[in-house]
PDB file of C-alpha atoms in Angstrom:
ATOM      1  CA  GLU A   1      60.938 -67.426  33.637  1.00  0.00           C
ATOM      2  CA  PRO A   2      60.513 -63.511  34.866  1.00  0.00           C
ATOM      3  CA  GLU A   3      59.043 -61.288  32.367  1.00  0.00           C
ATOM      4  CA  VAL A   4      58.264 -57.573  32.263  1.00  0.00           C
ATOM      5  CA  THR A   5      54.868 -56.896  31.998  1.00  0.00           C
ATOM      6  CA  GLN A   6      53.215 -53.514  30.544  1.00  0.00           C
ATOM      7  CA  THR A   7      49.242 -52.672  30.135  1.00  0.00           C
ATOM      8  CA  PRO A   8      47.443 -51.785  29.167  1.00  0.00           C
ATOM      9  CA  SER A   9      48.327 -54.069  25.767  1.00  0.00           C
ATOM     10  CA  HIS A  10      46.302 -51.460  23.482  1.00  0.00           C
ATOM     11  CA  GLN A  11      45.615 -47.955  24.185  1.00  0.00           C
ATOM     12  CA  VAL A  12      43.150 -45.887  21.783  1.00  0.00           C
ATOM     13  CA  THR A  13      43.222 -41.716  22.841  1.00  0.00           C
ATOM     14  CA  GLN A  14      42.421 -38.414  21.312  1.00  0.00           C
ATOM     15  CA  MET A  15      44.890 -36.210  20.028  1.00  0.00           C
ATOM     16  CA  GLY A  16      45.999 -33.725  22.830  1.00  0.00           C
ATOM     17  CA  GLN A  17      44.779 -36.082  25.608  1.00  0.00           C
ATOM     18  CA  GLU A  18      47.378 -37.903  28.571  1.00  0.00           C
ATOM     19  CA  VAL A  19      47.815 -41.760  28.360  1.00  0.00           C
ATOM     20  CA  ILE A  20      50.285 -43.250  30.459  1.00  0.00           C
ATOM     21  CA  LEU A  21      51.474 -46.564  30.062  1.00  0.00           C
ATOM     22  CA  ARG A  22      52.622 -48.842  32.462  1.00  0.00           C
ATOM     23  CA  CYS A  23      55.588 -51.408  32.795  1.00  0.00           C
ATOM     24  CA  VAL A  24      56.271 -53.694  35.766  1.00  0.00           C
ATOM     25  CA  PRO A  25      59.969 -54.980  35.092  1.00  0.00           C
ATOM     26  CA  ILE A  26      61.238 -58.014  36.637  1.00  0.00           C
ATOM     27  CA  SER A  27      61.895 -57.444  40.531  1.00  0.00           C
ATOM     28  CA  ASN A  28      65.562 -57.659  40.698  1.00  0.00           C
ATOM     29  CA  HIS A  29      66.396 -55.568  37.907  1.00  0.00           C
ATOM     30  CA  LEU A  30      67.872 -52.002  38.380  1.00  0.00           C
ATOM     31  CA  TYR A  31      68.004 -50.515  34.508  1.00  0.00           C
ATOM     32  CA  PHE A  32      64.805 -49.598  32.954  1.00  0.00           C
ATOM     33  CA  TYR A  33      64.048 -48.547  29.531  1.00  0.00           C
ATOM     34  CA  TRP A  34      60.969 -47.329  27.305  1.00  0.00           C
ATOM     35  CA  TYR A  35      61.505 -47.961  23.821  1.00  0.00           C
ATOM     36  CA  ARG A  36      59.114 -47.009  20.737  1.00  0.00           C
ATOM     37  CA  GLN A  37      58.115 -48.805  17.555  1.00  0.00           C
ATOM     38  CA  ILE A  38      56.407 -47.735  14.647  1.00  0.00           C
ATOM     39  CA  LEU A  39      54.538 -49.922  12.149  1.00  0.00           C
ATOM     40  CA  GLY A  40      56.809 -51.402  10.238  1.00  0.00           C
ATOM     41  CA  GLN A  41      59.965 -49.500  11.338  1.00  0.00           C
ATOM     42  CA  LYS A  42      62.820 -50.400  13.996  1.00  0.00           C
ATOM     43  CA  VAL A  43      62.743 -50.110  17.318  1.00  0.00           C
ATOM     44  CA  GLU A  44      63.908 -46.442  18.765  1.00  0.00           C
ATOM     45  CA  PHE A  45      65.077 -45.676  21.725  1.00  0.00           C
ATOM     46  CA  LEU A  46      63.043 -43.013  24.191  1.00  0.00           C
ATOM     47  CA  VAL A  47      64.718 -42.864  27.574  1.00  0.00           C
ATOM     48  CA  SER A  48      66.612 -45.159  30.589  1.00  0.00           C
ATOM     49  CA  PHE A  49      66.506 -45.018  34.020  1.00  0.00           C
ATOM     50  CA  TYR A  50      68.527 -45.896  36.745  1.00  0.00           C
ATOM     51  CA  ASN A  51      68.774 -45.136  40.431  1.00  0.00           C
ATOM     52  CA  ASN A  52      65.439 -42.996  40.713  1.00  0.00           C
ATOM     53  CA  GLU A  53      66.063 -40.816  38.016  1.00  0.00           C
ATOM     54  CA  ILE A  54      67.054 -40.616  33.979  1.00  0.00           C
ATOM     55  CA  SER A  55      70.458 -41.532  32.613  1.00  0.00           C
ATOM     56  CA  GLU A  56      69.940 -41.013  29.188  1.00  0.00           C
ATOM     57  CA  LYS A  57      67.530 -39.820  26.640  1.00  0.00           C
ATOM     58  CA  SER A  58      67.013 -39.503  22.879  1.00  0.00           C
ATOM     59  CA  GLU A  59      65.703 -36.630  20.999  1.00  0.00           C
ATOM     60  CA  ILE A  60      62.281 -38.172  21.049  1.00  0.00           C
ATOM     61  CA  PHE A  61      61.835 -37.801  24.555  1.00  0.00           C
ATOM     62  CA  ASP A  62      60.687 -33.816  24.741  1.00  0.00           C
ATOM     63  CA  ASP A  63      59.235 -32.254  27.172  1.00  0.00           C
ATOM     64  CA  GLN A  64      55.768 -33.916  26.123  1.00  0.00           C
ATOM     65  CA  PHE A  65      56.943 -36.981  27.700  1.00  0.00           C
ATOM     66  CA  SER A  66      58.188 -37.945  31.503  1.00  0.00           C
ATOM     67  CA  VAL A  67      58.770 -40.995  33.602  1.00  0.00           C
ATOM     68  CA  GLU A  68      58.225 -42.042  36.837  1.00  0.00           C
ATOM     69  CA  ARG A  69      58.955 -45.107  38.994  1.00  0.00           C
ATOM     70  CA  PRO A  70      56.422 -44.492  41.983  1.00  0.00           C
ATOM     71  CA  ASP A  71      56.982 -47.266  43.724  1.00  0.00           C
ATOM     72  CA  GLY A  72      59.284 -50.531  43.882  1.00  0.00           C
ATOM     73  CA  SER A  73      57.509 -52.433  41.105  1.00  0.00           C
ATOM     74  CA  ASN A  74      56.065 -49.786  38.418  1.00  0.00           C
ATOM     75  CA  PHE A  75      57.620 -47.797  35.579  1.00  0.00           C
ATOM     76  CA  THR A  76      55.392 -45.743  33.700  1.00  0.00           C
ATOM     77  CA  LEU A  77      55.673 -43.570  30.679  1.00  0.00           C
ATOM     78  CA  LYS A  78      53.687 -40.509  30.718  1.00  0.00           C
ATOM     79  CA  ILE A  79      52.848 -38.459  27.296  1.00  0.00           C
ATOM     80  CA  ARG A  80      51.240 -35.466  28.345  1.00  0.00           C
ATOM     81  CA  SER A  81      49.375 -34.120  25.032  1.00  0.00           C
ATOM     82  CA  THR A  82      49.405 -36.795  22.638  1.00  0.00           C
ATOM     83  CA  LYS A  83      50.117 -36.414  18.549  1.00  0.00           C
ATOM     84  CA  LEU A  84      48.960 -38.091  16.070  1.00  0.00           C
ATOM     85  CA  GLU A  85      52.713 -39.192  15.529  1.00  0.00           C
ATOM     86  CA  ASP A  86      53.122 -40.895  18.977  1.00  0.00           C
ATOM     87  CA  SER A  87      51.233 -43.651  17.379  1.00  0.00           C
ATOM     88  CA  ALA A  88      53.568 -46.547  17.702  1.00  0.00           C
ATOM     89  CA  MET A  89      54.244 -50.180  20.088  1.00  0.00           C
ATOM     90  CA  TYR A  90      55.770 -48.745  23.601  1.00  0.00           C
ATOM     91  CA  PHE A  91      58.119 -51.171  24.523  1.00  0.00           C
ATOM     92  CA  CYS A  92      59.500 -51.352  28.041  1.00  0.00           C
ATOM     93  CA  ALA A  93      62.646 -53.435  29.109  1.00  0.00           C
ATOM     94  CA  SER A  94      64.824 -53.832  32.034  1.00  0.00           C
ATOM     95  CA  ARG A  95      68.419 -54.950  32.758  1.00  0.00           C
ATOM     96  CA  GLY A  96      70.436 -56.722  36.016  1.00  0.00           C
ATOM     97  CA  ASP A  97      72.923 -55.255  37.661  1.00  0.00           C
ATOM     98  CA  ARG A  98      75.152 -58.148  35.983  1.00  0.00           C
ATOM     99  CA  GLY A  99      74.739 -56.828  32.238  1.00  0.00           C
ATOM    100  CA  GLY A 100      73.315 -59.722  30.075  1.00  0.00           C
ATOM    101  CA  GLY A 101      70.352 -59.619  27.917  1.00  0.00           C
ATOM    102  CA  TYR A 102      67.425 -56.687  28.327  1.00  0.00           C
ATOM    103  CA  THR A 103      64.088 -58.155  28.686  1.00  0.00           C
ATOM    104  CA  PHE A 104      61.879 -56.910  26.958  1.00  0.00           C
ATOM    105  CA  GLY A 105      57.754 -56.734  27.592  1.00  0.00           C
ATOM    106  CA  SER A 106      55.524 -57.630  24.766  1.00  0.00           C
ATOM    107  CA  GLY A 107      54.589 -53.872  24.298  1.00  0.00           C
ATOM    108  CA  THR A 108      51.329 -51.276  24.580  1.00  0.00           C
ATOM    109  CA  ARG A 109      50.263 -50.049  21.119  1.00  0.00           C
ATOM    110  CA  LEU A 110      49.408 -46.865  21.545  1.00  0.00           C
ATOM    111  CA  THR A 111      46.845 -45.249  18.758  1.00  0.00           C
ATOM    112  CA  VAL A 112      46.260 -41.565  18.355  1.00  0.00           C
ATOM    113  CA  VAL A 113      43.018 -40.259  17.032  1.00  0.00           C
TER     114      VAL A 113
ATOM    115  CA  GLY B   1      73.754 -47.735   5.765  1.00  0.00           C
ATOM    116  CA  GLU B   2      70.824 -48.436   7.653  1.00  0.00           C
ATOM    117  CA  SER B   3      67.533 -48.855   5.644  1.00  0.00           C
ATOM    118  CA  VAL B   4      64.326 -47.111   7.482  1.00  0.00           C
ATOM    119  CA  GLY B   5      60.853 -47.480   6.207  1.00  0.00           C
ATOM    120  CA  LEU B   6      57.938 -49.653   5.939  1.00  0.00           C
ATOM    121  CA  HIS B   7      60.162 -52.717   3.475  1.00  0.00           C
ATOM    122  CA  LEU B   8      62.545 -54.889   5.401  1.00  0.00           C
ATOM    123  CA  PRO B   9      64.974 -57.098   3.944  1.00  0.00           C
ATOM    124  CA  THR B  10      63.273 -60.388   3.124  1.00  0.00           C
ATOM    125  CA  LEU B  11      64.992 -63.475   3.286  1.00  0.00           C
ATOM    126  CA  SER B  12      62.950 -67.050   2.405  1.00  0.00           C
ATOM    127  CA  VAL B  13      64.266 -69.941   3.081  1.00  0.00           C
ATOM    128  CA  GLN B  14      63.269 -73.515   2.794  1.00  0.00           C
ATOM    129  CA  GLU B  15      62.270 -75.533   6.550  1.00  0.00           C
ATOM    130  CA  GLY B  16      65.403 -77.613   7.342  1.00  0.00           C
ATOM    131  CA  ASP B  17      67.513 -75.105   5.274  1.00  0.00           C
ATOM    132  CA  ASN B  18      70.329 -72.734   7.386  1.00  0.00           C
ATOM    133  CA  SER B  19      69.626 -69.046   7.692  1.00  0.00           C
ATOM    134  CA  ILE B  20      71.963 -66.428   7.607  1.00  0.00           C
ATOM    135  CA  ILE B  21      71.378 -62.678   8.822  1.00  0.00           C
ATOM    136  CA  ASN B  22      73.687 -60.075   8.272  1.00  0.00           C
ATOM    137  CA  CYS B  23      73.625 -56.690   9.910  1.00  0.00           C
ATOM    138  CA  ALA B  24      76.313 -53.783   9.681  1.00  0.00           C
ATOM    139  CA  TYR B  25      76.919 -51.874  12.748  1.00  0.00           C
ATOM    140  CA  SER B  26      78.407 -48.045  12.733  1.00  0.00           C
ATOM    141  CA  ASN B  27      79.896 -47.359  16.267  1.00  0.00           C
ATOM    142  CA  SER B  28      83.054 -48.784  16.586  1.00  0.00           C
ATOM    143  CA  ALA B  29      82.533 -48.371  20.139  1.00  0.00           C
ATOM    144  CA  SER B  30      79.824 -50.569  20.649  1.00  0.00           C
ATOM    145  CA  ASP B  31      81.414 -53.762  22.378  1.00  0.00           C
ATOM    146  CA  TYR B  32      77.872 -55.814  23.296  1.00  0.00           C
ATOM    147  CA  PHE B  33      75.872 -57.044  20.556  1.00  0.00           C
ATOM    148  CA  ILE B  34      72.349 -58.773  20.669  1.00  0.00           C
ATOM    149  CA  TRP B  35      70.140 -60.793  18.400  1.00  0.00           C
ATOM    150  CA  TYR B  36      66.718 -60.455  19.169  1.00  0.00           C
ATOM    151  CA  LYS B  37      63.708 -62.069  17.256  1.00  0.00           C
ATOM    152  CA  GLN B  38      60.037 -60.328  16.918  1.00  0.00           C
ATOM    153  CA  GLU B  39      56.802 -61.302  15.885  1.00  0.00           C
ATOM    154  CA  SER B  40      54.209 -59.979  14.850  1.00  0.00           C
ATOM    155  CA  GLY B  41      52.525 -58.023  17.436  1.00  0.00           C
ATOM    156  CA  LYS B  42      54.952 -58.839  20.319  1.00  0.00           C
ATOM    157  CA  GLY B  43      58.049 -57.357  21.955  1.00  0.00           C
ATOM    158  CA  PRO B  44      61.306 -58.553  20.771  1.00  0.00           C
ATOM    159  CA  GLN B  45      62.905 -61.547  21.984  1.00  0.00           C
ATOM    160  CA  PHE B  46      66.772 -62.224  23.223  1.00  0.00           C
ATOM    161  CA  ILE B  47      67.892 -64.770  20.887  1.00  0.00           C
ATOM    162  CA  ILE B  48      71.702 -64.915  21.847  1.00  0.00           C
ATOM    163  CA  ASP B  49      74.757 -61.866  22.913  1.00  0.00           C
ATOM    164  CA  ILE B  50      77.982 -61.725  22.156  1.00  0.00           C
ATOM    165  CA  ARG B  51      80.988 -59.701  23.667  1.00  0.00           C
ATOM    166  CA  SER B  52      83.573 -57.920  21.861  1.00  0.00           C
ATOM    167  CA  ASN B  53      86.329 -59.811  23.010  1.00  0.00           C
ATOM    168  CA  MET B  54      84.705 -63.121  21.569  1.00  0.00           C
ATOM    169  CA  ASP B  55      84.174 -63.304  17.403  1.00  0.00           C
ATOM    170  CA  LYS B  56      82.022 -66.769  17.884  1.00  0.00           C
ATOM    171  CA  ARG B  57      79.506 -67.954  20.776  1.00  0.00           C
ATOM    172  CA  GLN B  58      77.082 -70.741  19.325  1.00  0.00           C
ATOM    173  CA  GLY B  59      73.584 -71.349  21.349  1.00  0.00           C
ATOM    174  CA  GLN B  60      70.939 -73.966  20.668  1.00  0.00           C
ATOM    175  CA  ARG B  61      70.270 -74.003  16.815  1.00  0.00           C
ATOM    176  CA  VAL B  62      72.289 -70.469  16.870  1.00  0.00           C
ATOM    177  CA  THR B  63      75.182 -69.019  16.059  1.00  0.00           C
ATOM    178  CA  VAL B  64      76.455 -65.667  16.006  1.00  0.00           C
ATOM    179  CA  LEU B  65      79.453 -64.237  14.349  1.00  0.00           C
ATOM    180  CA  LEU B  66      81.673 -61.176  15.180  1.00  0.00           C
ATOM    181  CA  ASN B  67      83.892 -59.258  12.800  1.00  0.00           C
ATOM    182  CA  LYS B  68      84.595 -56.026  14.345  1.00  0.00           C
ATOM    183  CA  THR B  69      87.358 -55.216  11.387  1.00  0.00           C
ATOM    184  CA  VAL B  70      84.733 -54.936   9.196  1.00  0.00           C
ATOM    185  CA  LYS B  71      82.024 -53.771  12.123  1.00  0.00           C
ATOM    186  CA  HIS B  72      79.743 -56.515  11.217  1.00  0.00           C
ATOM    187  CA  LEU B  73      77.722 -58.930  12.483  1.00  0.00           C
ATOM    188  CA  SER B  74      75.474 -62.219  11.468  1.00  0.00           C
ATOM    189  CA  LEU B  75      73.393 -65.000  13.296  1.00  0.00           C
ATOM    190  CA  GLN B  76      73.099 -68.306  11.494  1.00  0.00           C
ATOM    191  CA  ILE B  77      70.500 -70.172  12.200  1.00  0.00           C
ATOM    192  CA  ALA B  78      70.562 -74.231  11.732  1.00  0.00           C
ATOM    193  CA  ALA B  79      67.759 -76.657  10.347  1.00  0.00           C
ATOM    194  CA  THR B  80      65.542 -73.885  10.620  1.00  0.00           C
ATOM    195  CA  GLN B  81      61.743 -74.279  11.641  1.00  0.00           C
ATOM    196  CA  PRO B  82      58.553 -72.750  10.222  1.00  0.00           C
ATOM    197  CA  GLY B  83      58.612 -71.251  13.999  1.00  0.00           C
ATOM    198  CA  ASP B  84      61.567 -69.258  13.044  1.00  0.00           C
ATOM    199  CA  SER B  85      59.877 -66.746  11.093  1.00  0.00           C
ATOM    200  CA  ALA B  86      59.552 -63.445  11.967  1.00  0.00           C
ATOM    201  CA  VAL B  87      61.641 -60.248  11.875  1.00  0.00           C
ATOM    202  CA  TYR B  88      65.202 -60.641  13.424  1.00  0.00           C
ATOM    203  CA  PHE B  89      66.851 -57.282  14.764  1.00  0.00           C
ATOM    204  CA  CYS B  90      70.362 -57.028  15.799  1.00  0.00           C
ATOM    205  CA  ALA B  91      71.464 -54.585  18.445  1.00  0.00           C
ATOM    206  CA  GLU B  92      74.611 -52.333  19.846  1.00  0.00           C
ATOM    207  CA  ASN B  93      75.794 -50.621  23.371  1.00  0.00           C
ATOM    208  CA  THR B  94      78.955 -50.093  24.708  1.00  0.00           C
ATOM    209  CA  GLY B  95      78.433 -52.467  27.178  1.00  0.00           C
ATOM    210  CA  THR B  96      78.034 -50.574  30.389  1.00  0.00           C
ATOM    211  CA  GLY B  97      74.823 -51.569  32.151  1.00  0.00           C
ATOM    212  CA  ARG B  98      73.132 -48.450  32.047  1.00  0.00           C
ATOM    213  CA  ARG B  99      73.410 -48.069  28.463  1.00  0.00           C
ATOM    214  CA  ALA B 100      70.770 -48.457  25.955  1.00  0.00           C
ATOM    215  CA  LEU B 101      70.566 -50.671  23.038  1.00  0.00           C
ATOM    216  CA  THR B 102      70.919 -49.436  19.222  1.00  0.00           C
ATOM    217  CA  PHE B 103      68.787 -51.587  17.248  1.00  0.00           C
ATOM    218  CA  GLY B 104      69.249 -52.189  13.677  1.00  0.00           C
ATOM    219  CA  SER B 105      66.727 -51.743  10.753  1.00  0.00           C
ATOM    220  CA  GLY B 106      65.662 -55.778  10.767  1.00  0.00           C
ATOM    221  CA  THR B 107      65.385 -58.814   8.489  1.00  0.00           C
ATOM    222  CA  ARG B 108      62.477 -60.164   7.705  1.00  0.00           C
ATOM    223  CA  LEU B 109      62.997 -64.323   7.806  1.00  0.00           C
ATOM    224  CA  GLN B 110      60.170 -66.422   6.065  1.00  0.00           C
ATOM    225  CA  VAL B 111      60.544 -70.143   6.378  1.00  0.00           C
ATOM    226  CA  GLN B 112      58.549 -72.099   3.694  1.00  0.00           C
ATOM    227  CA  PRO B 113      57.580 -75.503   4.566  1.00  0.00           C
TER     228      PRO B 113
END
C-alpha cells in the first residue's frame, strides 16, 4: 500500500536554528499538507499546497514557516528560527485528485531546546 | 464546543464489546468526514469516511453514522479488540480537493482484555 514517508523521525534543535522537515508524498497525489500536533492535543492544520503554490494556510503558519516542492517527489517544511513552542509532531499528508481519504505520514517529532 | 488540552475523554470497554465514539462538528458547510485512529508515536491512520449525502456507511467492523441536523458524527466498532486501543479523531472539510481537514479533539479508547 502506498505510503507517505517523513524524515527524520526525530529532530532535536536549538532555539533559533533553522530546521527542514522532509516528506515524500504518494507519487500520484496532487494535494499536499503539513499539520502539527503538540503533545496531547489535537492535530492542527498548517498549510496546503497544490499546483506548486500554497493554496491555504492557518494562523500558525507565519513568516517563520515556508514550504517547497523542490522536485517531483519531495515536499519540505522549513522553520527559519525555531522557538520552544514549535516543539511538536509534524505530519505530512497527501491526497489524490479524486478526493477520498488523506494519507498521513508517521510524523517528525521536533524538539526545540 | 471542543476541548483542548492534555486530558482526552476516555472510553474504556471490555474486549468483545461494541464501542461508540462520538464527535460534534461546528461547520454546517462541512460535507466530508473522516475517522482516524492514532496510536502512540504514529500518524493518523484512515479508518472510514462518509460524505454528507449519506447518513451511514459500513466498513469492516466499523460503522460511521452522520446526523447533519445536530452536526453529530459517531464511530461504532464492533467486537472491540485490544489492537483497537488508540486515540480516535474525527475530521471534516468542505470536500474540494485542496481543502484542509479540521480535526476534533480526540477520544482515547482503552480496551480491557
